[in-house]
Short mmCIF file of C-alpha atoms in Angstrom, two decimals:
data_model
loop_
_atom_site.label_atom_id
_atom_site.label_comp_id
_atom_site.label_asym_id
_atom_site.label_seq_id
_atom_site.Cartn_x
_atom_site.Cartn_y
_atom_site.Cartn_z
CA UNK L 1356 0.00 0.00 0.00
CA UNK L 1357 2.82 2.39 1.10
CA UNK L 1358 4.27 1.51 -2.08
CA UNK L 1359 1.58 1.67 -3.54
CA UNK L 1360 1.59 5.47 -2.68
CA UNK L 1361 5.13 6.29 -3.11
CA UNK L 1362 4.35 5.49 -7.04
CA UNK L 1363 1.85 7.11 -7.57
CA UNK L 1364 3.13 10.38 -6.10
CA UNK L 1365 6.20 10.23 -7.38
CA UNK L 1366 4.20 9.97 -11.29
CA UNK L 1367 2.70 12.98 -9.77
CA UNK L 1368 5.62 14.55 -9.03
CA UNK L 1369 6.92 14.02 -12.46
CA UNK L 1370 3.29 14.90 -14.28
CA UNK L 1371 3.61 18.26 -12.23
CA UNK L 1372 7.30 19.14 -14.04
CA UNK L 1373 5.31 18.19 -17.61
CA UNK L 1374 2.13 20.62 -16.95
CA UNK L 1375 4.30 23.46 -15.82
CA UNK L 1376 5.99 23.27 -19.39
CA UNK L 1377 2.69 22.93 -20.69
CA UNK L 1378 1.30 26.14 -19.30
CA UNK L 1379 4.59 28.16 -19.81
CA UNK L 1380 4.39 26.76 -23.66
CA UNK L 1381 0.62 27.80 -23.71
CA UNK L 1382 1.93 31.39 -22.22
CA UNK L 1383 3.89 31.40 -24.87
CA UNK L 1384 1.80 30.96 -27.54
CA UNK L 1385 -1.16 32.43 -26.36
CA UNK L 1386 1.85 35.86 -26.48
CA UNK L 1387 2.68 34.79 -30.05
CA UNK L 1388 -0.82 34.87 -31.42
CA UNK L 1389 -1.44 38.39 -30.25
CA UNK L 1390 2.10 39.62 -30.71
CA UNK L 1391 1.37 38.55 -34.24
CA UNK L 1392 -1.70 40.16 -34.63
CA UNK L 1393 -0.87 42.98 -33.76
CA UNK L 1394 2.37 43.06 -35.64
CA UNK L 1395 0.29 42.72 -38.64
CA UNK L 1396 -2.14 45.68 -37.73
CA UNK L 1397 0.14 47.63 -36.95
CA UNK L 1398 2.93 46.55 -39.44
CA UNK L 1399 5.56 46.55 -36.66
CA UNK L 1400 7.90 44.53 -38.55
CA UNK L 1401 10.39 44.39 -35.09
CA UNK L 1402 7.07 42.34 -33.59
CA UNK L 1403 6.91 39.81 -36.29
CA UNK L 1404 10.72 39.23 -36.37
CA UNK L 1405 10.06 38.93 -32.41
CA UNK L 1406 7.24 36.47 -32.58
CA UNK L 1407 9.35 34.58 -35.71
CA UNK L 1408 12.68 34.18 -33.44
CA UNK L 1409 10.45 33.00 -30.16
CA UNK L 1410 8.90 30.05 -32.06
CA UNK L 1411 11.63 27.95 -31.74
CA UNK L 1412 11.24 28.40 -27.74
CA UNK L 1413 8.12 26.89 -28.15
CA UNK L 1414 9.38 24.02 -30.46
CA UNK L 1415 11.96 23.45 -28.03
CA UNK L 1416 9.74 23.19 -24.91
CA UNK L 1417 7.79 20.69 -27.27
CA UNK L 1418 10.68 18.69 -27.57
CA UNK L 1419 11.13 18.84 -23.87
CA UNK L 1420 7.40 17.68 -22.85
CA UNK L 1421 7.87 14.67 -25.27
CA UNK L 1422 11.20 13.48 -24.34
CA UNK L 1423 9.69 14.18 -20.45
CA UNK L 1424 6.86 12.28 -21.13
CA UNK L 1425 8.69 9.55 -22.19
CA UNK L 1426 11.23 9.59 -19.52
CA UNK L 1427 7.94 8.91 -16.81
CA UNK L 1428 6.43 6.66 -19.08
CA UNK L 1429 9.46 4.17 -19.33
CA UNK L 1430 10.06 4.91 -15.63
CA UNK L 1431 6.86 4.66 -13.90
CA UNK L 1432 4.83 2.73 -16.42
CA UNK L 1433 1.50 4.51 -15.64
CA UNK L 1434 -1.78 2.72 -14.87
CA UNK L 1435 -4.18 2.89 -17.65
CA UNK L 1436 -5.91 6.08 -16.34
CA UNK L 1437 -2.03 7.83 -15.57
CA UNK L 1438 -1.12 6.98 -19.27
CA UNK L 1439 -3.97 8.54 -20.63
CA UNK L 1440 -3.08 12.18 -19.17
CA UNK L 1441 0.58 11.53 -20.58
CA UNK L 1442 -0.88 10.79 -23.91
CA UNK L 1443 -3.35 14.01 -23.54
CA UNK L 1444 -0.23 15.98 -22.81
CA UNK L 1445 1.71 15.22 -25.41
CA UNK L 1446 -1.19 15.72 -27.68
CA UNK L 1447 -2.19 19.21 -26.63
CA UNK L 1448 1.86 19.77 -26.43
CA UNK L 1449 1.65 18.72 -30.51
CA UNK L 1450 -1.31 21.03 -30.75
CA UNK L 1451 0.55 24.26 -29.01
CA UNK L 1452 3.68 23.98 -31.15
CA UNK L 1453 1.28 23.78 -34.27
CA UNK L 1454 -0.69 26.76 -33.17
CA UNK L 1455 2.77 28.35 -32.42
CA UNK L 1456 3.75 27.55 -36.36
CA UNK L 1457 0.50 29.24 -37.77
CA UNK L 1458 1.29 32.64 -35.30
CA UNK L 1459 4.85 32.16 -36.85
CA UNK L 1460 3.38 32.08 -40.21
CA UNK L 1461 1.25 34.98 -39.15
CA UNK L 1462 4.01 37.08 -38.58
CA UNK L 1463 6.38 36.11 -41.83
CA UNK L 1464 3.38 37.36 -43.92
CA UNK L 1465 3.61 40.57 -41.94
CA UNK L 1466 6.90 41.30 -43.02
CA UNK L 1467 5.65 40.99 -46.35
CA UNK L 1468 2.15 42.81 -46.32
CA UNK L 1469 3.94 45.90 -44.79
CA UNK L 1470 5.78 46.62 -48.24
CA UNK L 1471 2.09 46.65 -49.74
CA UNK L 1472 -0.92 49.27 -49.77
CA UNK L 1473 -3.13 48.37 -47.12
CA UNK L 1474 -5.96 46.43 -47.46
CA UNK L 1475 -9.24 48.43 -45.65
CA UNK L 1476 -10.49 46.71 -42.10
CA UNK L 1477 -9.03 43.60 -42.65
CA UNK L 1478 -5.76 43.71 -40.21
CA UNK L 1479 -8.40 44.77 -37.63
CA UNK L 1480 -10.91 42.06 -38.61
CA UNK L 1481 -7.72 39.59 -38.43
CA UNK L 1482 -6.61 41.02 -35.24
CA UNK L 1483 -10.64 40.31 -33.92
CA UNK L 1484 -10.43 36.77 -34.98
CA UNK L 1485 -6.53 36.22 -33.63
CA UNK L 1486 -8.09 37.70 -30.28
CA UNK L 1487 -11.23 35.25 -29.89
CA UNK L 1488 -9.03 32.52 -30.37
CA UNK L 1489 -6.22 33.04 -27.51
CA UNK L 1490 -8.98 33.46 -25.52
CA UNK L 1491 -10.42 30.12 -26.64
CA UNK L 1492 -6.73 28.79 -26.01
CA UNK L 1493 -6.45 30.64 -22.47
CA UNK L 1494 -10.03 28.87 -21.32
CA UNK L 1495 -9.29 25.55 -23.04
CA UNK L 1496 -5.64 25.10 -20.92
CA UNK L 1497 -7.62 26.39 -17.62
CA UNK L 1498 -10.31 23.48 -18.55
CA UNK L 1499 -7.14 21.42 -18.59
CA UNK L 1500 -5.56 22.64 -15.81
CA UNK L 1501 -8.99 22.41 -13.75
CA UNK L 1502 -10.46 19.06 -15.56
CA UNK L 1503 -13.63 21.06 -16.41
CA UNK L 1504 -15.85 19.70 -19.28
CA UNK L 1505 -17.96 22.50 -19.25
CA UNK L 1506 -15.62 24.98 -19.67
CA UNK L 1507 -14.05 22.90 -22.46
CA UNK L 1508 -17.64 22.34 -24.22
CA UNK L 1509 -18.12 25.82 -24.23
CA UNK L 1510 -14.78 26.31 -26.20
CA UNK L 1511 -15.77 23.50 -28.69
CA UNK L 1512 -18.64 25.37 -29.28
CA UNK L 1513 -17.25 29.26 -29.52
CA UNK L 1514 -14.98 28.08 -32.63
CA UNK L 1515 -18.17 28.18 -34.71
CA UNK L 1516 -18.15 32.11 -34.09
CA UNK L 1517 -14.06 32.01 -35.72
CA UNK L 1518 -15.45 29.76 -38.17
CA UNK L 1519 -17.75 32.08 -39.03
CA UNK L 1520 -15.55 34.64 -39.35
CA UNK L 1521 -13.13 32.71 -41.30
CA UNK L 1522 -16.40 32.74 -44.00
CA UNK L 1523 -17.28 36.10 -44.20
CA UNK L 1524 -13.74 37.22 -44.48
CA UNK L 1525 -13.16 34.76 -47.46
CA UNK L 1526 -15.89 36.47 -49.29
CA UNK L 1527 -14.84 40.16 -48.23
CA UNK L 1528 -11.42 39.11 -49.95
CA UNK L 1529 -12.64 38.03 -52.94
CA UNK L 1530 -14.52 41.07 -53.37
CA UNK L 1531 -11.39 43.52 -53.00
CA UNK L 1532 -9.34 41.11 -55.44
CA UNK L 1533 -12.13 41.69 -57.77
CA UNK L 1534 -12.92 45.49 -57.74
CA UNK L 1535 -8.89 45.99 -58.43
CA UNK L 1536 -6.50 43.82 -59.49
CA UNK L 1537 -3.62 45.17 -56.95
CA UNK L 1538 -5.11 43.62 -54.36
CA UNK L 1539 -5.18 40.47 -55.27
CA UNK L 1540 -1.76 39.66 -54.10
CA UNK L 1541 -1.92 41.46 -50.24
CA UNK L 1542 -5.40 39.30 -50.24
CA UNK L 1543 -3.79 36.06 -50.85
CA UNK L 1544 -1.55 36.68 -47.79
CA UNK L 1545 -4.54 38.24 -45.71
CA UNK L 1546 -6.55 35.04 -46.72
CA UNK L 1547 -3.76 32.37 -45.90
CA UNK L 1548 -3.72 34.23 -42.41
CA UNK L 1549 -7.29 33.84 -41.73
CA UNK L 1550 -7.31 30.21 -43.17
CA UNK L 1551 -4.62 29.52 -40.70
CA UNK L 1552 -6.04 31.47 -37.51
CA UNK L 1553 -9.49 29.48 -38.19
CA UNK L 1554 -6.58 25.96 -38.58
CA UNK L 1555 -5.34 27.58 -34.73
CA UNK L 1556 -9.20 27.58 -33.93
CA UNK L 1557 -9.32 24.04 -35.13
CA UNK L 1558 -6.02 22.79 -32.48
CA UNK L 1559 -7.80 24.73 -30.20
CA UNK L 1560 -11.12 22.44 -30.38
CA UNK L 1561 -8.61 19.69 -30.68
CA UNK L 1562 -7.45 20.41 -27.21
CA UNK L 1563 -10.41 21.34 -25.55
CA UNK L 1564 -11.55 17.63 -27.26
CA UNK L 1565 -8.77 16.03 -25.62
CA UNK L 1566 -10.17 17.64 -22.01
CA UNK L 1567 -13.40 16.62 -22.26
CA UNK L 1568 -12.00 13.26 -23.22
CA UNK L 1569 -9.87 13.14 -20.01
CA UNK L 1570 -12.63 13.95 -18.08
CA UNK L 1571 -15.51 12.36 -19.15
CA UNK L 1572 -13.75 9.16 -20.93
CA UNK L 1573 -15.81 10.24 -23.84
CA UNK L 1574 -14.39 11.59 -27.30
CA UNK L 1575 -17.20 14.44 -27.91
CA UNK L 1576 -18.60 13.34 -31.57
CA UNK L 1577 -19.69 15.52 -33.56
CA UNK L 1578 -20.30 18.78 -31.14
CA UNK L 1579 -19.48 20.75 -33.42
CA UNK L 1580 -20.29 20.52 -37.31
CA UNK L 1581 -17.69 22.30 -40.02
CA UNK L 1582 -18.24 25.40 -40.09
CA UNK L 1583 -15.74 26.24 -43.02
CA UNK L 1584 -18.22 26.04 -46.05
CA UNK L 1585 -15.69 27.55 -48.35
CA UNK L 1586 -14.44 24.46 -49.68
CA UNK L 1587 -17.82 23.05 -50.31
CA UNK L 1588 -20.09 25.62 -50.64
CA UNK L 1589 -20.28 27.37 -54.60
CA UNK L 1590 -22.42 29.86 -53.58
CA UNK L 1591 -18.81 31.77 -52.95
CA UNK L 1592 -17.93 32.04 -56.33
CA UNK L 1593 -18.76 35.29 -57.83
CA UNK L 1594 -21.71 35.63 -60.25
CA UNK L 1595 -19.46 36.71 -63.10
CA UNK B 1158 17.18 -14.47 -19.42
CA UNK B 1159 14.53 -16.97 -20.79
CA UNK B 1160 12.28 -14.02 -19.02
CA UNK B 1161 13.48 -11.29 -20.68
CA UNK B 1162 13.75 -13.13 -24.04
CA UNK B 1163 9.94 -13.82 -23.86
CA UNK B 1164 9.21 -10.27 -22.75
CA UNK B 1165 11.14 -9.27 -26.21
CA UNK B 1166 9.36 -11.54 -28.22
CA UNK B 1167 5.94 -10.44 -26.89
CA UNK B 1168 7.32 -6.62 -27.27
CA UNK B 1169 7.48 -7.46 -30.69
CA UNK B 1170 4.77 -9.41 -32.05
CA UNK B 1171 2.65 -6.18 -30.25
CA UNK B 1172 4.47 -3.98 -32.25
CA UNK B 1173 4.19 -6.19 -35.75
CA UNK B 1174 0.38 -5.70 -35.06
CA UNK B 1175 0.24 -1.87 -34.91
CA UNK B 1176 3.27 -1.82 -37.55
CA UNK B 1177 1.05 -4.00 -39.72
CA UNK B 1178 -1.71 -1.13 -39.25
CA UNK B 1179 0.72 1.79 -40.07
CA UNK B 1180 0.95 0.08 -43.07
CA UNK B 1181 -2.45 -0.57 -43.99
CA UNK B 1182 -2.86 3.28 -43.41
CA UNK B 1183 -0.20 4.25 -45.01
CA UNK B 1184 -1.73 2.57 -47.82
CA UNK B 1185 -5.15 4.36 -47.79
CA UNK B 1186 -3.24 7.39 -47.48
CA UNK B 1187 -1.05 6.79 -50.74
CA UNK B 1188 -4.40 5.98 -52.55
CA UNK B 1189 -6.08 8.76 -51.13
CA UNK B 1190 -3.81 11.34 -52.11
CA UNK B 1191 -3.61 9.75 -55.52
CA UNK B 1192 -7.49 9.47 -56.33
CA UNK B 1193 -8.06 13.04 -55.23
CA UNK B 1194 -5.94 14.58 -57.54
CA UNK B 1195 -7.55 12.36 -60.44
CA UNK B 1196 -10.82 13.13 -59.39
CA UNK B 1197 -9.62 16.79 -59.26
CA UNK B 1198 -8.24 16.37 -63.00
CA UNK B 1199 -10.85 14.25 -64.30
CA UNK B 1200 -13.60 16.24 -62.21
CA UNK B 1201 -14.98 12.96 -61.14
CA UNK B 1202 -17.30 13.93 -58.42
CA UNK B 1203 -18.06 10.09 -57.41
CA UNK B 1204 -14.46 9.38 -57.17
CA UNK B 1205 -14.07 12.28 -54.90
CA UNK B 1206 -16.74 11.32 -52.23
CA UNK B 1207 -15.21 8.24 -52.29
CA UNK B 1208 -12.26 9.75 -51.01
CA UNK B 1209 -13.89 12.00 -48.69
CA UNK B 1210 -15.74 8.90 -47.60
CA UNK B 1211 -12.73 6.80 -46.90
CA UNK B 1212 -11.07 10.02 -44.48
CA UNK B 1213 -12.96 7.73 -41.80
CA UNK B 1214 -11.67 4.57 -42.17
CA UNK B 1215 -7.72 6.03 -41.63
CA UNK B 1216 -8.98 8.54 -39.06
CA UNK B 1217 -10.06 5.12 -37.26
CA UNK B 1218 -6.62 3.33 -37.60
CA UNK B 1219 -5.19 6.43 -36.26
CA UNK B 1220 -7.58 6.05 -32.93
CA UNK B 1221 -6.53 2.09 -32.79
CA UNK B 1222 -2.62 2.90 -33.47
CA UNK B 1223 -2.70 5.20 -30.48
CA UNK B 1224 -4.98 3.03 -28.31
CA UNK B 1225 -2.90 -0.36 -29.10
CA UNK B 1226 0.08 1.84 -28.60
CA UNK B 1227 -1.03 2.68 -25.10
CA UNK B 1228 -2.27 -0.86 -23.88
CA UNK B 1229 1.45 -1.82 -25.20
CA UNK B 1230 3.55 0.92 -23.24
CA UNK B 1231 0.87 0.33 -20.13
CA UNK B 1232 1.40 -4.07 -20.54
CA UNK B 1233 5.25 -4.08 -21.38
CA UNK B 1234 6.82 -1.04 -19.82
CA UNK B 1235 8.84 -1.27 -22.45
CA UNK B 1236 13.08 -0.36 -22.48
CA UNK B 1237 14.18 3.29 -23.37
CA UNK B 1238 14.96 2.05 -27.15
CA UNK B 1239 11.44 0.46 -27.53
CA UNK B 1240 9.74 3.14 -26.09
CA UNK B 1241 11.12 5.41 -28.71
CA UNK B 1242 9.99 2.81 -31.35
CA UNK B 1243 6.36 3.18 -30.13
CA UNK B 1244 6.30 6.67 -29.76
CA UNK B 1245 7.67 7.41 -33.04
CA UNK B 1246 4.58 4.81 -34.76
CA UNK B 1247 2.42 6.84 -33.11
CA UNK B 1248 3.96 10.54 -34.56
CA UNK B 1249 3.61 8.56 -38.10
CA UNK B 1250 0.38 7.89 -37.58
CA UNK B 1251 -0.23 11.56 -36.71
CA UNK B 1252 1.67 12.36 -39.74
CA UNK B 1253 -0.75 10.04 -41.74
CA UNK B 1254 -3.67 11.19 -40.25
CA UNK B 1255 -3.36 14.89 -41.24
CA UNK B 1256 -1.91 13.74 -44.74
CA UNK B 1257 -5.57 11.53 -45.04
CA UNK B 1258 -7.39 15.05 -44.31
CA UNK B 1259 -5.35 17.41 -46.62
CA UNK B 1260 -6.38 14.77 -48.91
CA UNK B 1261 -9.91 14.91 -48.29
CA UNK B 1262 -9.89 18.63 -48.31
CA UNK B 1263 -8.32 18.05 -52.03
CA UNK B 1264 -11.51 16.06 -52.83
CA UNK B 1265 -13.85 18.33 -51.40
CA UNK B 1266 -12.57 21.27 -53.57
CA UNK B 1267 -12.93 18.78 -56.59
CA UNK B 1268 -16.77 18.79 -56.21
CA UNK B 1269 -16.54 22.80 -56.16
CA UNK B 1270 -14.53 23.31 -59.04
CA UNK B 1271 -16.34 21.05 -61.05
CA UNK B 1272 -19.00 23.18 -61.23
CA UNK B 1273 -16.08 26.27 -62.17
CA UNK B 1274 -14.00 26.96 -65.92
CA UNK B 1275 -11.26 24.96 -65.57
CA UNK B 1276 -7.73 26.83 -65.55
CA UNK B 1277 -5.34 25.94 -68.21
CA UNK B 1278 -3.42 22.91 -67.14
CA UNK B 1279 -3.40 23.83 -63.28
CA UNK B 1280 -4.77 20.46 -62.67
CA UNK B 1281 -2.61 18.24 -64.28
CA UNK B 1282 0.37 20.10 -62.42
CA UNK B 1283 -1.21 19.50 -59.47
CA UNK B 1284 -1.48 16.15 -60.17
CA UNK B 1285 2.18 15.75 -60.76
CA UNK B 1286 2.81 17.71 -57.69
CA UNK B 1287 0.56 14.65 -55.73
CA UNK B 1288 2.13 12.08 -57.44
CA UNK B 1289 5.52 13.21 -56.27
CA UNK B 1290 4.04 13.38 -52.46
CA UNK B 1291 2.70 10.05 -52.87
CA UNK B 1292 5.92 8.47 -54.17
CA UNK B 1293 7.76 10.36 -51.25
CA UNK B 1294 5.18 9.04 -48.77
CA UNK B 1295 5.99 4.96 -50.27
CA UNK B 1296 10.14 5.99 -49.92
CA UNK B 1297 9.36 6.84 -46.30
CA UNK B 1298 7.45 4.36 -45.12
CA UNK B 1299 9.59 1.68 -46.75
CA UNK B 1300 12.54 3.48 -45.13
CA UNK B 1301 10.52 3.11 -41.68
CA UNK B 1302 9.72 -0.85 -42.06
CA UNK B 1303 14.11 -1.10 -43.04
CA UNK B 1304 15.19 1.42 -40.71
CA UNK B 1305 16.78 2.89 -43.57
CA UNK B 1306 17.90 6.29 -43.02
CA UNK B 1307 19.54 6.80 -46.19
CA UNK B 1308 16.38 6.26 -47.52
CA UNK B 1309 14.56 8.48 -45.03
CA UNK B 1310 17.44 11.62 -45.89
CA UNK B 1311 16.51 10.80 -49.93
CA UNK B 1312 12.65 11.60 -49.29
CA UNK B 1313 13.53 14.61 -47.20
CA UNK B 1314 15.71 16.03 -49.52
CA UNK B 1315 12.98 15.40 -52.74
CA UNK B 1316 10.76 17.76 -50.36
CA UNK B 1317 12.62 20.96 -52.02
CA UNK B 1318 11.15 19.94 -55.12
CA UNK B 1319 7.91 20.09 -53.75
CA UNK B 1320 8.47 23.00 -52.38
CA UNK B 1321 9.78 24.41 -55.77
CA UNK B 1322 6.66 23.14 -57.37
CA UNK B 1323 4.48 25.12 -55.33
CA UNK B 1324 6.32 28.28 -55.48
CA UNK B 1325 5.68 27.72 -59.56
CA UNK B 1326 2.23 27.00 -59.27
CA UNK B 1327 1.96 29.99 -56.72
CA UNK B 1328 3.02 32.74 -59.62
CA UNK B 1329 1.28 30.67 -61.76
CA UNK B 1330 -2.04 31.60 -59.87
CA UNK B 1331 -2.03 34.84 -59.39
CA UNK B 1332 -0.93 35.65 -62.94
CA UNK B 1333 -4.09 33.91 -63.91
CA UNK B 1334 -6.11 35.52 -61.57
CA UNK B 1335 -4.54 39.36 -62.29
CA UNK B 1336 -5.47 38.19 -66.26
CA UNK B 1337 -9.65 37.73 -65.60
CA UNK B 1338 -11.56 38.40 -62.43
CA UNK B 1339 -13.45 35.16 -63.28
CA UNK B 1340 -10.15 33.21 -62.67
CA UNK B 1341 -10.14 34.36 -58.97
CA UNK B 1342 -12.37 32.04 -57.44
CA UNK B 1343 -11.02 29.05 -58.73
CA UNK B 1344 -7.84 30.45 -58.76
CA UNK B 1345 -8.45 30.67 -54.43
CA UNK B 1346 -9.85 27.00 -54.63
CA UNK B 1347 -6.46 25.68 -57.10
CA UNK B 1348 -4.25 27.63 -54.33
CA UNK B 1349 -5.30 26.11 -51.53
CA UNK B 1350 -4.79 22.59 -53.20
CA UNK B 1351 -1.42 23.40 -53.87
CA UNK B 1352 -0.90 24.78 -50.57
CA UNK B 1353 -2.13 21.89 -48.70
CA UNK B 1354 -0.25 19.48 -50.97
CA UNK B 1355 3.07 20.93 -50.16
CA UNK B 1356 1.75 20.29 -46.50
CA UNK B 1357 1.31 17.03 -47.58
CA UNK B 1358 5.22 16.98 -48.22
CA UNK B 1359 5.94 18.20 -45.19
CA UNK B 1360 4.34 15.93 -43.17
CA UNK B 1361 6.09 13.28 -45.09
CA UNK B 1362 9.20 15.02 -44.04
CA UNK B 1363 8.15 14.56 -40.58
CA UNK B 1364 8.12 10.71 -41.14
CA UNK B 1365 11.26 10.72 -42.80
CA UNK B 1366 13.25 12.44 -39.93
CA UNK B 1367 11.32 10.19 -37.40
CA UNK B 1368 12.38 7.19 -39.43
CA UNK B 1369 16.26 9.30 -39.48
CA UNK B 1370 15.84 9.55 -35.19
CA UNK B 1371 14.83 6.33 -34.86
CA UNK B 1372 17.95 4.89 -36.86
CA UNK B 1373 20.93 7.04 -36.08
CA UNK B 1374 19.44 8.40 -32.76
CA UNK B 1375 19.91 12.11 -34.02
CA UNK B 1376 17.34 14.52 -35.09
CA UNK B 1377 18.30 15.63 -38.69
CA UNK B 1378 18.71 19.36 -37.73
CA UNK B 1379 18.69 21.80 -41.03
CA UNK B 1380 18.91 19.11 -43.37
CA UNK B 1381 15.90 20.88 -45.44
CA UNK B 1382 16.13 24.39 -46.14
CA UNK B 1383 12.29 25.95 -45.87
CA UNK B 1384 11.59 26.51 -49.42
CA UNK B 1385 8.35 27.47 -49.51
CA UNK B 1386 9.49 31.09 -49.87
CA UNK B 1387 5.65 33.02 -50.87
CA UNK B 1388 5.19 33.61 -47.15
CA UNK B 1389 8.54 36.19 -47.05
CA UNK B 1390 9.43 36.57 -50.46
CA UNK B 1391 7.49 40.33 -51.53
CA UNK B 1392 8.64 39.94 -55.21
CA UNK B 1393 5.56 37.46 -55.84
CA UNK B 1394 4.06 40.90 -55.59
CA UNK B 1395 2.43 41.58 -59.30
CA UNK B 1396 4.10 45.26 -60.96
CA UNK B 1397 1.12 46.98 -60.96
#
């Protein structure tokens, strides 16, 4: 029995080293979103090259979790229930550094959108959508952090709204690269950046999924329907 | 040591099982990839559903990869070396998994621009650009089953001319697009299949360097230059 409890705080000991990684990486990209959002608005090309040089702090701490995770796995061999929170770790580890690579991507487009006319409302409609999902990230790690399904639902359910931003944004774009050819290329960038801050909305769900999973023992299927319609729906293209 | 030799043996027929499944979704995934860019060429809508259809089938290998993986680590606490074996056939998997849906996403685009002018031969480069992924994706899972790493560097290095593909096709685009307003929306659609194929390449990249870890015990670091060089290069941008 007393050994019994020596193992199992001792995995505790070691899952506590993992989730403080994963809440500095979170920190960390949750920083990297908005830093590169804002960069972008505000063409602060310093920002960018900031955001750019931190993601391979993140990639690192990745690297870190998984060999970590490892380590206690191989060490400890965790009871059914103990291996499934190393698994979710390393998944929503996977899921941070790929959010981290979209902000990244974010911020390299920057560089290049500031040597072009601006585009009217869009940085600050990107910037809107960049926002609403850190703070999707922020609740889904707390969820984590505080095994809360609800909270995690209710983050599920909120990437609908950057879905449906992701849409009418698509459309706006099209519009601009129609009414003058010049703005067809800034566009392309501006689009790739909201098709990859609705892809960070997407990890996000994936995360919150893995919560509710943890918690509940139950993946969530189908809580939330596609709401990217752009790839299906030909209602987009223009009547021309 | 009649123990350990039957723990081994046990280790590995485990692993044989979930190495047999890598396989069999590898496989999907090669066929996948190849049938959406013929149903994309050949605007065959029923071959396209097929493939969106089939997105299930690997998404469920990937669930039974990671939960055989788990009841394996949890039953065999297996060695440091082993560990790293199972760990790394679960990051393929990954790899596969997101290869399967950047393949479906391919097919779902078919169905939209079927209904769209086609854009002179922008599908049949596309095509050639899948085929090359696909090939890439056999190299590096036959370097994984031989542990051969020379194999694995070959596959990583043919990601450049991926890369180089979708730079072409990139110009290519918006040239068409800046020529007739009508070419935009498909233009988008055409984009985003390129886009998400040269993903493709790089998550077969990711399996190559897993397969290169798992041999020589070294991450390759900088083997493969980033050449996907729209996101920072500003002299895409048209003269106009």
């Amino acid at each position: 029995m007393s050994d019994h409890q020596h193992i199992v705080s001792s995995f505790d000991r070691d899952l506590e080293g993992i989730q403080a990684r994963i809440m500095k990486m979170g920190g960390l990209v949750e920083k990297a979103i908005l830093d590169a959002a804002t960069s972008l608005e505000t063409r602060d090309e310093e920002l960018a090259e900031q955001v750019r040089a931190g993601d391979r702090v993140i990639d690192e701490l990745e690297e870190q979790i998984n060999e970590e995770a490892a380590r206690v796995i191989a060490l400890r061999a965790p009871t059914a229930v103990d291996l499934r929170v190393i698994l979710t770790v390393m998944k929503i580890a996977g899921n941070l550094e790929r959010i981290g690579d979209y902000a990244k991507n974010m911020a390299k487009r920057t560089t290049v959108l500031a040597q072009m006319a601006p585009i009217n409302g869009a940085s600050a409609a990107l910037r809107r959508m960049a926002r609403e999902v850190e703070l999707m990230l922020r609740d889904a790690l707390d969820a984590y952090i505080q095994r809360d399904a609800d909270l995690a639902i209710d983050v599920v359910h909120r990437d609908h709204d950057v879905d449906q931003m992701y849409n009418a944004l698509f459309r706006e774009f099209l519009t601009f690269m129609m009414e003058d050819p010049r703005n067809i290329t800034p566009c392309m960038h501006l689009h790739f950046i909201a098709k990859n801050t609705e892809r960070m909305g997407d990890h996000v769900t994936s995360i919150s999924e893995q919560v509710i999973y943890l918690v509940t023992g139950e993946m969530p299927e189908d809580t939330r329907p596609k709401q990217d319609r752009t790839s299906t729906d030909a209602s987009v293209s223009p009547q021309v």
